[in-house]
CSV table of C-alpha atoms in Angstrom, one decimal:
chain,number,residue,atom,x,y,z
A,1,UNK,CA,30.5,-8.4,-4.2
A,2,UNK,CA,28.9,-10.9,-6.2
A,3,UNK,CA,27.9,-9.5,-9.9
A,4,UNK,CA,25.1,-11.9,-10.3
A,5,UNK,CA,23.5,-10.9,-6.6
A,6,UNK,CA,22.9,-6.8,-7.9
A,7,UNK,CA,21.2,-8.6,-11.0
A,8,UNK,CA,19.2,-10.6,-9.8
A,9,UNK,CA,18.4,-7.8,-7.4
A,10,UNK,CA,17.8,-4.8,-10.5
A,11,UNK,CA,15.6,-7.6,-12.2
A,12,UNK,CA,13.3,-7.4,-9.9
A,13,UNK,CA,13.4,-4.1,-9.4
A,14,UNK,CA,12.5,-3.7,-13.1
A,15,UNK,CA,9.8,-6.3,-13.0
A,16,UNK,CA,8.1,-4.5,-10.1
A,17,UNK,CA,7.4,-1.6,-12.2
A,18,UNK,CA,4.4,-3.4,-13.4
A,19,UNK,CA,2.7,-2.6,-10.3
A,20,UNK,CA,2.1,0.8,-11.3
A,21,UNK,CA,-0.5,-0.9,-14.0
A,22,UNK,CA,-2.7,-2.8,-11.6
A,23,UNK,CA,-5.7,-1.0,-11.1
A,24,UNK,CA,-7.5,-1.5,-7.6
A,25,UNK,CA,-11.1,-0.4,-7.4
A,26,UNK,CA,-10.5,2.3,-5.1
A,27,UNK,CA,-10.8,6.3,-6.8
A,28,UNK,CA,-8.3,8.7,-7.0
A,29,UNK,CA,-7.5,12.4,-8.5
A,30,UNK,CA,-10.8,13.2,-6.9
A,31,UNK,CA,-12.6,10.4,-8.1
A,32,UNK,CA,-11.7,10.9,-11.8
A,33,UNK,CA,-9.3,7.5,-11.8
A,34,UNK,CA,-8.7,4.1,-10.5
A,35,UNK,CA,-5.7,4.0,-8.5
A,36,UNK,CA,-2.9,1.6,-9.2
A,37,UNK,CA,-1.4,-0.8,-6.8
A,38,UNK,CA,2.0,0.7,-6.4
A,39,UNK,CA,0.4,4.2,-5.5
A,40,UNK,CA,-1.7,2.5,-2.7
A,41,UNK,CA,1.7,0.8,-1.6
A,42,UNK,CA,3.5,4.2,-1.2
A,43,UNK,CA,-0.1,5.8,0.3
A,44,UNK,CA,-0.1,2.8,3.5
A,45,UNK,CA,3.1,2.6,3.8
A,46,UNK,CA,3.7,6.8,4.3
A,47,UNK,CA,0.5,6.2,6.5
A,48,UNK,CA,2.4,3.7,8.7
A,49,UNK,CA,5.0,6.9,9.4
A,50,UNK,CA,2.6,9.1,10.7
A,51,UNK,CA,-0.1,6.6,12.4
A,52,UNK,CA,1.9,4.1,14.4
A,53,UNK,CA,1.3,5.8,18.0
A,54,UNK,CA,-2.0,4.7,17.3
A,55,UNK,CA,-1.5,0.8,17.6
A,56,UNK,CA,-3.5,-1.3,19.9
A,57,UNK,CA,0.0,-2.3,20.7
A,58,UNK,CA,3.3,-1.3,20.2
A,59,UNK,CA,4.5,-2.3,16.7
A,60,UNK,CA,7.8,-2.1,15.0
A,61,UNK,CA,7.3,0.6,12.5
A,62,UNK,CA,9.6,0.6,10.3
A,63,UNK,CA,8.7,-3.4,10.0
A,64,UNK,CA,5.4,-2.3,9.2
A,65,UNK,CA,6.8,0.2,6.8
A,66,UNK,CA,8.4,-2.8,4.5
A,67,UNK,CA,5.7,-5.2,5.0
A,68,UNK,CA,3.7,-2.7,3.5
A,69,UNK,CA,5.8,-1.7,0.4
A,70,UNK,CA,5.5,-5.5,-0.2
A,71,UNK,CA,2.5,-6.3,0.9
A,72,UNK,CA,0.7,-6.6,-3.2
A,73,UNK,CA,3.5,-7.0,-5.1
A,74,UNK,CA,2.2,-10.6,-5.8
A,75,UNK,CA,-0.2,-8.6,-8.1
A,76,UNK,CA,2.4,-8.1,-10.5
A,77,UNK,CA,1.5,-11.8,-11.7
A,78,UNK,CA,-2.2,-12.5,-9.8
A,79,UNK,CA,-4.2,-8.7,-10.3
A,80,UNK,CA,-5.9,-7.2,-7.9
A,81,UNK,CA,-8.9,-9.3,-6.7
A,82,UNK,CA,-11.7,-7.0,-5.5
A,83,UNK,CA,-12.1,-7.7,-2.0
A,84,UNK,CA,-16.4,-8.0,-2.0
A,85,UNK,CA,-15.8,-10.7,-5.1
A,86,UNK,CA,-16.7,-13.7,-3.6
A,87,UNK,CA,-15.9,-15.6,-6.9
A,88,UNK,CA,-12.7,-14.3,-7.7
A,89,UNK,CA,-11.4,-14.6,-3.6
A,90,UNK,CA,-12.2,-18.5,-4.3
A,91,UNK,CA,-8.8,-18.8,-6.0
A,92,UNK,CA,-7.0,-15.8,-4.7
A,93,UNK,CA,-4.7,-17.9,-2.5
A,94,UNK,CA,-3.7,-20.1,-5.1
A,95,UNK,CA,-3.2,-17.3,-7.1
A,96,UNK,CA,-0.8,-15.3,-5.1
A,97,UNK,CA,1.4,-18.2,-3.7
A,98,UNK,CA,2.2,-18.8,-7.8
A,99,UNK,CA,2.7,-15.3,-7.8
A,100,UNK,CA,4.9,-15.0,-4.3
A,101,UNK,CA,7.0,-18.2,-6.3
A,102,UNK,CA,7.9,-16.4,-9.2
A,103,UNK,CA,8.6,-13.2,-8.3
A,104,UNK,CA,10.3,-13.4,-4.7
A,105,UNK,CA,12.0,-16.3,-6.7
A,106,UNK,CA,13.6,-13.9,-8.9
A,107,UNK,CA,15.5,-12.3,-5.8
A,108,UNK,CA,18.8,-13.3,-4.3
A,109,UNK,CA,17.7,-16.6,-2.3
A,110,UNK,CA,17.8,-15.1,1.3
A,111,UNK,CA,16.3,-11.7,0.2
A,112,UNK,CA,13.6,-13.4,-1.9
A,113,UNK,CA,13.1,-15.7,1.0
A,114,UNK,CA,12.7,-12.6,3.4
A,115,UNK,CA,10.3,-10.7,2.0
A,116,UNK,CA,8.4,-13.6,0.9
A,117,UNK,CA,7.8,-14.3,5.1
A,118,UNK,CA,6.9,-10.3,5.8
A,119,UNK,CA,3.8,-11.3,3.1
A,120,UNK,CA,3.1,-14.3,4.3
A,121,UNK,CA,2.9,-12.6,7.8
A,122,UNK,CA,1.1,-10.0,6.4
A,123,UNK,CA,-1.3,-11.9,4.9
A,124,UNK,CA,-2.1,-14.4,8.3
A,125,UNK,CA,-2.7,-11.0,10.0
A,126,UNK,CA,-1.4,-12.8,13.4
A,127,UNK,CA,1.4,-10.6,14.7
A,128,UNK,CA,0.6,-7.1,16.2
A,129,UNK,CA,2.4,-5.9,13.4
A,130,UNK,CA,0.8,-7.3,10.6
A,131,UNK,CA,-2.5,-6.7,12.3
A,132,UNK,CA,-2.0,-3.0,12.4
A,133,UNK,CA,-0.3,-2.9,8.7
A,134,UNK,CA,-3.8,-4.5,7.7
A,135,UNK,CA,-5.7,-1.7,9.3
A,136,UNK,CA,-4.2,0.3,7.6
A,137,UNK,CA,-4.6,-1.3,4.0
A,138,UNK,CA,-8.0,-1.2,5.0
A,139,UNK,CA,-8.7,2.0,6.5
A,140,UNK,CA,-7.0,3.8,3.3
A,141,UNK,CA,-9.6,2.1,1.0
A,142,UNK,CA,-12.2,3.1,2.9
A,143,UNK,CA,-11.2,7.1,3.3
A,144,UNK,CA,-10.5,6.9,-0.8
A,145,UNK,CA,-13.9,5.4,-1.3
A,146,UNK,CA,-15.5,8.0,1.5
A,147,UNK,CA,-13.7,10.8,-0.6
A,148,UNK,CA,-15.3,9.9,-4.0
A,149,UNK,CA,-18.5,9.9,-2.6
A,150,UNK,CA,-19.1,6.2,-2.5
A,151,UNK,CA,-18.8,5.6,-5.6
A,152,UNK,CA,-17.3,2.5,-5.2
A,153,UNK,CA,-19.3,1.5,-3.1
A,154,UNK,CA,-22.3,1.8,-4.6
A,155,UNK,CA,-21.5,1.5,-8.3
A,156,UNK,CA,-21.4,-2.2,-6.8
A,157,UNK,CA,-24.1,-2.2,-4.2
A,158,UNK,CA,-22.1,-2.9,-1.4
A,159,UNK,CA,-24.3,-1.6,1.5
A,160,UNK,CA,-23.1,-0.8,5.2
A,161,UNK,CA,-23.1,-3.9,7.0
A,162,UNK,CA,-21.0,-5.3,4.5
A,163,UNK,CA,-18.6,-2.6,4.7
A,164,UNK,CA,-18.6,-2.8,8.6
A,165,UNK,CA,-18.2,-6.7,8.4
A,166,UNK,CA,-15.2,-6.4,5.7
A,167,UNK,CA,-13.8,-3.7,7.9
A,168,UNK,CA,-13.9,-5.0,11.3
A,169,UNK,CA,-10.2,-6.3,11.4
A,170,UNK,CA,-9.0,-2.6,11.9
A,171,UNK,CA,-10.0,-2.6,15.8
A,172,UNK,CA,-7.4,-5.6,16.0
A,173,UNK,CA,-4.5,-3.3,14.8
A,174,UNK,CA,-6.2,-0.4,16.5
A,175,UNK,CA,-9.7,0.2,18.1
A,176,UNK,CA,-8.5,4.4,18.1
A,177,UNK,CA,-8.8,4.3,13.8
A,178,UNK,CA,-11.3,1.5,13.8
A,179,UNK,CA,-13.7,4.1,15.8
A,180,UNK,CA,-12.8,6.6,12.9
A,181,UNK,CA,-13.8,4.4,10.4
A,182,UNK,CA,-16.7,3.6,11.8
A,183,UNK,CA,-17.6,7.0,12.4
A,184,UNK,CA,-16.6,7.3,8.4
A,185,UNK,CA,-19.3,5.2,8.0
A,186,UNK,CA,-22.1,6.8,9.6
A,187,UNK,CA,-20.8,9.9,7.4
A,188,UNK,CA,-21.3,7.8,4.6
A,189,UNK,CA,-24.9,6.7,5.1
A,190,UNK,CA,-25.7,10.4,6.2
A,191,UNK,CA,-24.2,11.6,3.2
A,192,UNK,CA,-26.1,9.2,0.6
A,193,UNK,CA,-22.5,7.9,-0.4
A,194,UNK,CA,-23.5,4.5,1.0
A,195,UNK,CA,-26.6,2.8,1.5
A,196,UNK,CA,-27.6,1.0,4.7
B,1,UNK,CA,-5.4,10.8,22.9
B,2,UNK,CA,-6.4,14.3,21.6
B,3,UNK,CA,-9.1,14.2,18.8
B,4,UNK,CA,-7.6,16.9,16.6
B,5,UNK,CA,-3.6,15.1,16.4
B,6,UNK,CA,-5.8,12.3,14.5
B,7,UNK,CA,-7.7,14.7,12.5
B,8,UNK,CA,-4.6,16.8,11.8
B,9,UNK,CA,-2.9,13.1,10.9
B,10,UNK,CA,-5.9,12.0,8.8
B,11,UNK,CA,-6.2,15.1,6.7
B,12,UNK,CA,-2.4,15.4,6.1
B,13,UNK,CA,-3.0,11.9,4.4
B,14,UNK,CA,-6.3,13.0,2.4
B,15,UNK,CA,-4.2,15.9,1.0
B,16,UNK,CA,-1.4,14.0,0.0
B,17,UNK,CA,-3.3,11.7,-2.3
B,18,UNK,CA,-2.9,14.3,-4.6
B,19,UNK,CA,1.0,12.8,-5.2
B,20,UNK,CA,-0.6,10.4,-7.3
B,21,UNK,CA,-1.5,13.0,-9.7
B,22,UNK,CA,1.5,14.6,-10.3
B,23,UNK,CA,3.6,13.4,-13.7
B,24,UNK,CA,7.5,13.0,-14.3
B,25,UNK,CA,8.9,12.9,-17.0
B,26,UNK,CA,9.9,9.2,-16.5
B,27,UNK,CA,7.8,6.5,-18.2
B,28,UNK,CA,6.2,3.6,-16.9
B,29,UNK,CA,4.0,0.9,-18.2
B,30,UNK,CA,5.8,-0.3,-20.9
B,31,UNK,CA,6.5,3.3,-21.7
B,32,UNK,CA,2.8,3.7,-22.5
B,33,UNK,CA,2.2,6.6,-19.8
B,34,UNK,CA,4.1,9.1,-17.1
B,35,UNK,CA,4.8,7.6,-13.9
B,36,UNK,CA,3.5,9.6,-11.3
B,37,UNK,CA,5.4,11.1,-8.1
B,38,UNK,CA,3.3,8.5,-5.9
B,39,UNK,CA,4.0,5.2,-7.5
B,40,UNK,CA,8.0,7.0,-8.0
B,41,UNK,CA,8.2,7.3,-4.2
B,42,UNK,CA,6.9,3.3,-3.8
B,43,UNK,CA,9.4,2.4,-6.2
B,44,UNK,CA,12.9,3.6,-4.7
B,45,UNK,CA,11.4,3.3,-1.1
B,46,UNK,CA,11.6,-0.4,-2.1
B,47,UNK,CA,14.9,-0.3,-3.8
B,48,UNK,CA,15.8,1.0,-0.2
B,49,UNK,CA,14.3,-2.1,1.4
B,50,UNK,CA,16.5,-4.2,-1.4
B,51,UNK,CA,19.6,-2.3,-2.1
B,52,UNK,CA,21.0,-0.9,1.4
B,53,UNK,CA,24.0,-3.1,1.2
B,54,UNK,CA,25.7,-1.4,-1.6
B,55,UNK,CA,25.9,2.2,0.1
B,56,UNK,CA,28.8,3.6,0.2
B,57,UNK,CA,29.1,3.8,3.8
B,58,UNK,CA,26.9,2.0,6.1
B,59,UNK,CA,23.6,3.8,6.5
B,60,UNK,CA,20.3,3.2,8.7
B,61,UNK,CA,18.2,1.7,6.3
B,62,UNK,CA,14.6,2.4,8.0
B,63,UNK,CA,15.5,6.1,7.6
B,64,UNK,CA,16.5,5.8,3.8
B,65,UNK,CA,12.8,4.1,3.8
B,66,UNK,CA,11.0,6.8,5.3
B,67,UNK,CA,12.6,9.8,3.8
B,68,UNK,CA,12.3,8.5,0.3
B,69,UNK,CA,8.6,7.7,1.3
B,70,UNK,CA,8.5,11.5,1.5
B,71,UNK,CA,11.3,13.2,-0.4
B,72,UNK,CA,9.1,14.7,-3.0
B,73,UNK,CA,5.5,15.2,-1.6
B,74,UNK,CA,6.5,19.0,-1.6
B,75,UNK,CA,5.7,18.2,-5.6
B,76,UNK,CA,2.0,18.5,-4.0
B,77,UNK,CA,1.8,21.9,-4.2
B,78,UNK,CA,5.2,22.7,-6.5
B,79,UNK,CA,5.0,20.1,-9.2
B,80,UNK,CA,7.2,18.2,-10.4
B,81,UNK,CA,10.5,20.4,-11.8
B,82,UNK,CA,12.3,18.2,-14.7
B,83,UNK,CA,15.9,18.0,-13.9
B,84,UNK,CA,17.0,19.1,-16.9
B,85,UNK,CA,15.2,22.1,-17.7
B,86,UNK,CA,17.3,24.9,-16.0
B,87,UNK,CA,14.8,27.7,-16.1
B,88,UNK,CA,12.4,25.7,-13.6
B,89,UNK,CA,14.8,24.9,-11.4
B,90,UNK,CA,15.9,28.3,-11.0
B,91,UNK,CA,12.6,29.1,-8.7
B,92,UNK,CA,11.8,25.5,-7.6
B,93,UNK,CA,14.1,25.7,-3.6
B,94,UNK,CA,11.5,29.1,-3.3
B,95,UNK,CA,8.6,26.9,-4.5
B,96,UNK,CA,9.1,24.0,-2.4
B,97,UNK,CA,9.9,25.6,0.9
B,98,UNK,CA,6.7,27.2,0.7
B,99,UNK,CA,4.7,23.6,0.0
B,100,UNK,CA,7.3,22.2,2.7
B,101,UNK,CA,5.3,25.2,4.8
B,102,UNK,CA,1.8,24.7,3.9
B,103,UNK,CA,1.7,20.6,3.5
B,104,UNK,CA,4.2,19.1,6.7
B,105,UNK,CA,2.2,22.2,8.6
B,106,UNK,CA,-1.2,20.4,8.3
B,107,UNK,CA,0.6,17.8,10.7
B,108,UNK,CA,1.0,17.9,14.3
B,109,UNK,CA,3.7,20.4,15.0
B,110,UNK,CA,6.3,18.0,16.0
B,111,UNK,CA,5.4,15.3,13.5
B,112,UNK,CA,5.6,17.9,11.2
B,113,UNK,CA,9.4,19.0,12.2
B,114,UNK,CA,10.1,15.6,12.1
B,115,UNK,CA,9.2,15.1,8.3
B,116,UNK,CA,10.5,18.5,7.1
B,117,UNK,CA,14.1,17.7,8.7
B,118,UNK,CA,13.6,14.4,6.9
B,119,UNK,CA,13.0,16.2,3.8
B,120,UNK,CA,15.8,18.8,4.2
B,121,UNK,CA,18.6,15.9,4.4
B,122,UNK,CA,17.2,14.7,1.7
B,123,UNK,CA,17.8,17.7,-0.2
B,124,UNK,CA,20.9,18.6,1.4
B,125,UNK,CA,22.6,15.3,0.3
B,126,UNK,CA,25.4,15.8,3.3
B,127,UNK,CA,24.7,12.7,5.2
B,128,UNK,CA,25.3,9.4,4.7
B,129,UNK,CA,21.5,8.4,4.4
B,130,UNK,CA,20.5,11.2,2.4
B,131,UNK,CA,23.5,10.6,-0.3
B,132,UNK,CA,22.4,7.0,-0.7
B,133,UNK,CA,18.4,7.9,-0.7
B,134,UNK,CA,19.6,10.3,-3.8
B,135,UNK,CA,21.7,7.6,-5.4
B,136,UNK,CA,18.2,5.7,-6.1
B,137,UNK,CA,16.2,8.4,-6.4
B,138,UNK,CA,18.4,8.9,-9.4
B,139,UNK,CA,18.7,5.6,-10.4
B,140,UNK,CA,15.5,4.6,-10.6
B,141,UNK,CA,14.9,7.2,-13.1
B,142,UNK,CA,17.9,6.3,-14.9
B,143,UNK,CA,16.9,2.6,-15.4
B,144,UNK,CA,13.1,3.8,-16.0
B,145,UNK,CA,14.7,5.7,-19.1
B,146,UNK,CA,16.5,3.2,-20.6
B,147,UNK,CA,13.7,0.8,-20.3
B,148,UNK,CA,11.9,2.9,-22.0
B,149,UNK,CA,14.8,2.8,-25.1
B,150,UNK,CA,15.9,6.2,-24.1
B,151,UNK,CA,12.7,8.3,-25.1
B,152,UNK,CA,12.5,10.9,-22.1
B,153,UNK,CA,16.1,11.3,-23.3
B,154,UNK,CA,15.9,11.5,-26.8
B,155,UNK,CA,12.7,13.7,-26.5
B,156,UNK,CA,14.2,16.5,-24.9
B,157,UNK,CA,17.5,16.2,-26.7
B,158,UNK,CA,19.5,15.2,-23.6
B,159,UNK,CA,22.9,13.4,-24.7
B,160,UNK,CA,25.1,11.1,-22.8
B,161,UNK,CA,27.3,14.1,-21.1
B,162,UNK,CA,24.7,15.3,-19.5
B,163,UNK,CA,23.1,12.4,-18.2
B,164,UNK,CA,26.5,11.4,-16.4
B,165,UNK,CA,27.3,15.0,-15.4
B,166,UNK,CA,23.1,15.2,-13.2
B,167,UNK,CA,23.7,11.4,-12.4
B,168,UNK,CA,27.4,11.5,-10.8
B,169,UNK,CA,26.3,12.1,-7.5
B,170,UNK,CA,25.4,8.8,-7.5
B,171,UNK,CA,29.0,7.6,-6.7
B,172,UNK,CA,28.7,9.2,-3.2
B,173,UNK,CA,25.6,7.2,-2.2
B,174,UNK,CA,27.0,4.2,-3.9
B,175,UNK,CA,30.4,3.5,-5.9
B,176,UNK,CA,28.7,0.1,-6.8
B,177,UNK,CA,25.3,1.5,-8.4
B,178,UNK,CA,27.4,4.3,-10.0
B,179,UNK,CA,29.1,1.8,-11.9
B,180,UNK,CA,26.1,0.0,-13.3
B,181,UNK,CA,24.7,3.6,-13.7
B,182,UNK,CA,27.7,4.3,-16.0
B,183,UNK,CA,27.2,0.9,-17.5
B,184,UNK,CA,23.7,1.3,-18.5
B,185,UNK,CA,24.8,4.7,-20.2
B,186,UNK,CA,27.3,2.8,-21.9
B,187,UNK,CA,24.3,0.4,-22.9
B,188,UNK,CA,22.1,3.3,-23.7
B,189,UNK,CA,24.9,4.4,-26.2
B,190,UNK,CA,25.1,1.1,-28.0
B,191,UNK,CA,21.8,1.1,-28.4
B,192,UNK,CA,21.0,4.0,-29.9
B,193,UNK,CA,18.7,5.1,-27.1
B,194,UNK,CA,20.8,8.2,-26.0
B,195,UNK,CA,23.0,10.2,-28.4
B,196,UNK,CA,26.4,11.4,-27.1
């Protein structure tokens, strides 16, 4: 076994960590904190155990397991870039391909090259799987933001149509938790957590 | 589909958020804070997705995945129980089979079995999986210290004996990562950030 391969490898295990300090705008520990980006990671992907049977089609699972524990790590070099920013989603892309450069880069070749596709894949949301890995990157934001009361949601004015249009994508991984969200939604505006 | 599988499903992942509030004694962010047992989980699920060829025997990587995706969300209810601190650990099996009870029995009853046996292997560290999902469990922690110039360590007045006597099973997961294990000790020694 090559020395320099488990380097390369623990490197970017190590330079991963920094995850952990990206702060998304979703709430946790009942509402009292940002959530970082590595903590949403392990929260989609765990949901991606228990939720598959719900696919619009039969996925691969345990791809969609790995595709999520990957799916931000190019926010270890571009941040988190708040989905309803219009300005900041201008140079997202450019952003995160520098990003997906760097840091796959810093894997063995074939490894790096790997997980660099299963976020690019991710990322065109073509394939059933990455369709239904997106729903559920999506669905968990919305169920954080429905649990702190909206206040995400409307600490920024983001009303319900835009959460609906933003949202949409789930039905194409699954039209069983895209009805959920949507009923999340009329919660919401029932609630006062969101306004219409 | 029955209604109440995805409501059972959906609040199982509401109360699990609470993962992201529980502290280890590990530090992240430059050493600045406590990782928490959420981001922990992402962490060495992904060393899974990057590491499976050095186990000692050949083991089913997906399942590694999964079950360190959930190895410790017993801590929901239980806590985290520092390795080294023998009074704690002395009621911690009681402790955790009653989360085990409470938490995987929000689930679907079979989905629920399914997680809990998961769990168990983990815990029983017989099988190949399970020994290799404990070799970077304990890794992880291992490199997270050192990183953090041995402070977890030093704070609690843990010397180098001790760290290689908790850390030893790694060698059954992984002869390979046991010997950069023992290297980093040897490291951590050399640079003053463990005391023999």
């Amino acid at each position: 076994m090559n020395e320099e391969r488990l380097e390369r490898q623990l490197a970017f295990i190590m330079e991963i960590d920094r995850l952990k300090s990206v702060l998304r705008q979703t709430l946790t520990d009942g509402g009292r904190r940002q959530e970082n980006t590595a903590e949403h990671s392990w929260h989609v992907a765990t949901m991606a155990v228990l939720l598959a049977e719900h696919a619009e089609v039969p996925v691969d699972a345990g791809r969609v397991i790995r595709m999520l524990l990957v799916h931000d790590i190019v926010e270890v070099d571009a941040g988190d870039t708040f989905c309803y920013d219009a300005a900041a989603n201008l140079d997202k892309a450019a952003r995160e391909q520098a990003a997906a450069e760097r840091l796959f880069g810093l894997l063995p070749p074939e490894q790096g090259c790997e997980l660099r596709e299963l976020w690019e894949e991710f990322e065109a949301y073509r394939t059933p799987d990455a369709r239904f890995a997106n729903a559920l990157d999506r669905l968990q934001a919305m169920m954080l933001n429905y649990h702190a009361q909206g206040r995400p949601w409307r600490q920024h004015g983001i009303t319900s149509d835009r959460v609906l249009a933003r949202n949409e994508p789930i039905g194409l991984g699954s039209a069983r938790l895209w009805e959920h969200a949507r009923k999340l939604v009329d919660d919401a505006l029932a609630n006062g957590y969101l306004d219409s």
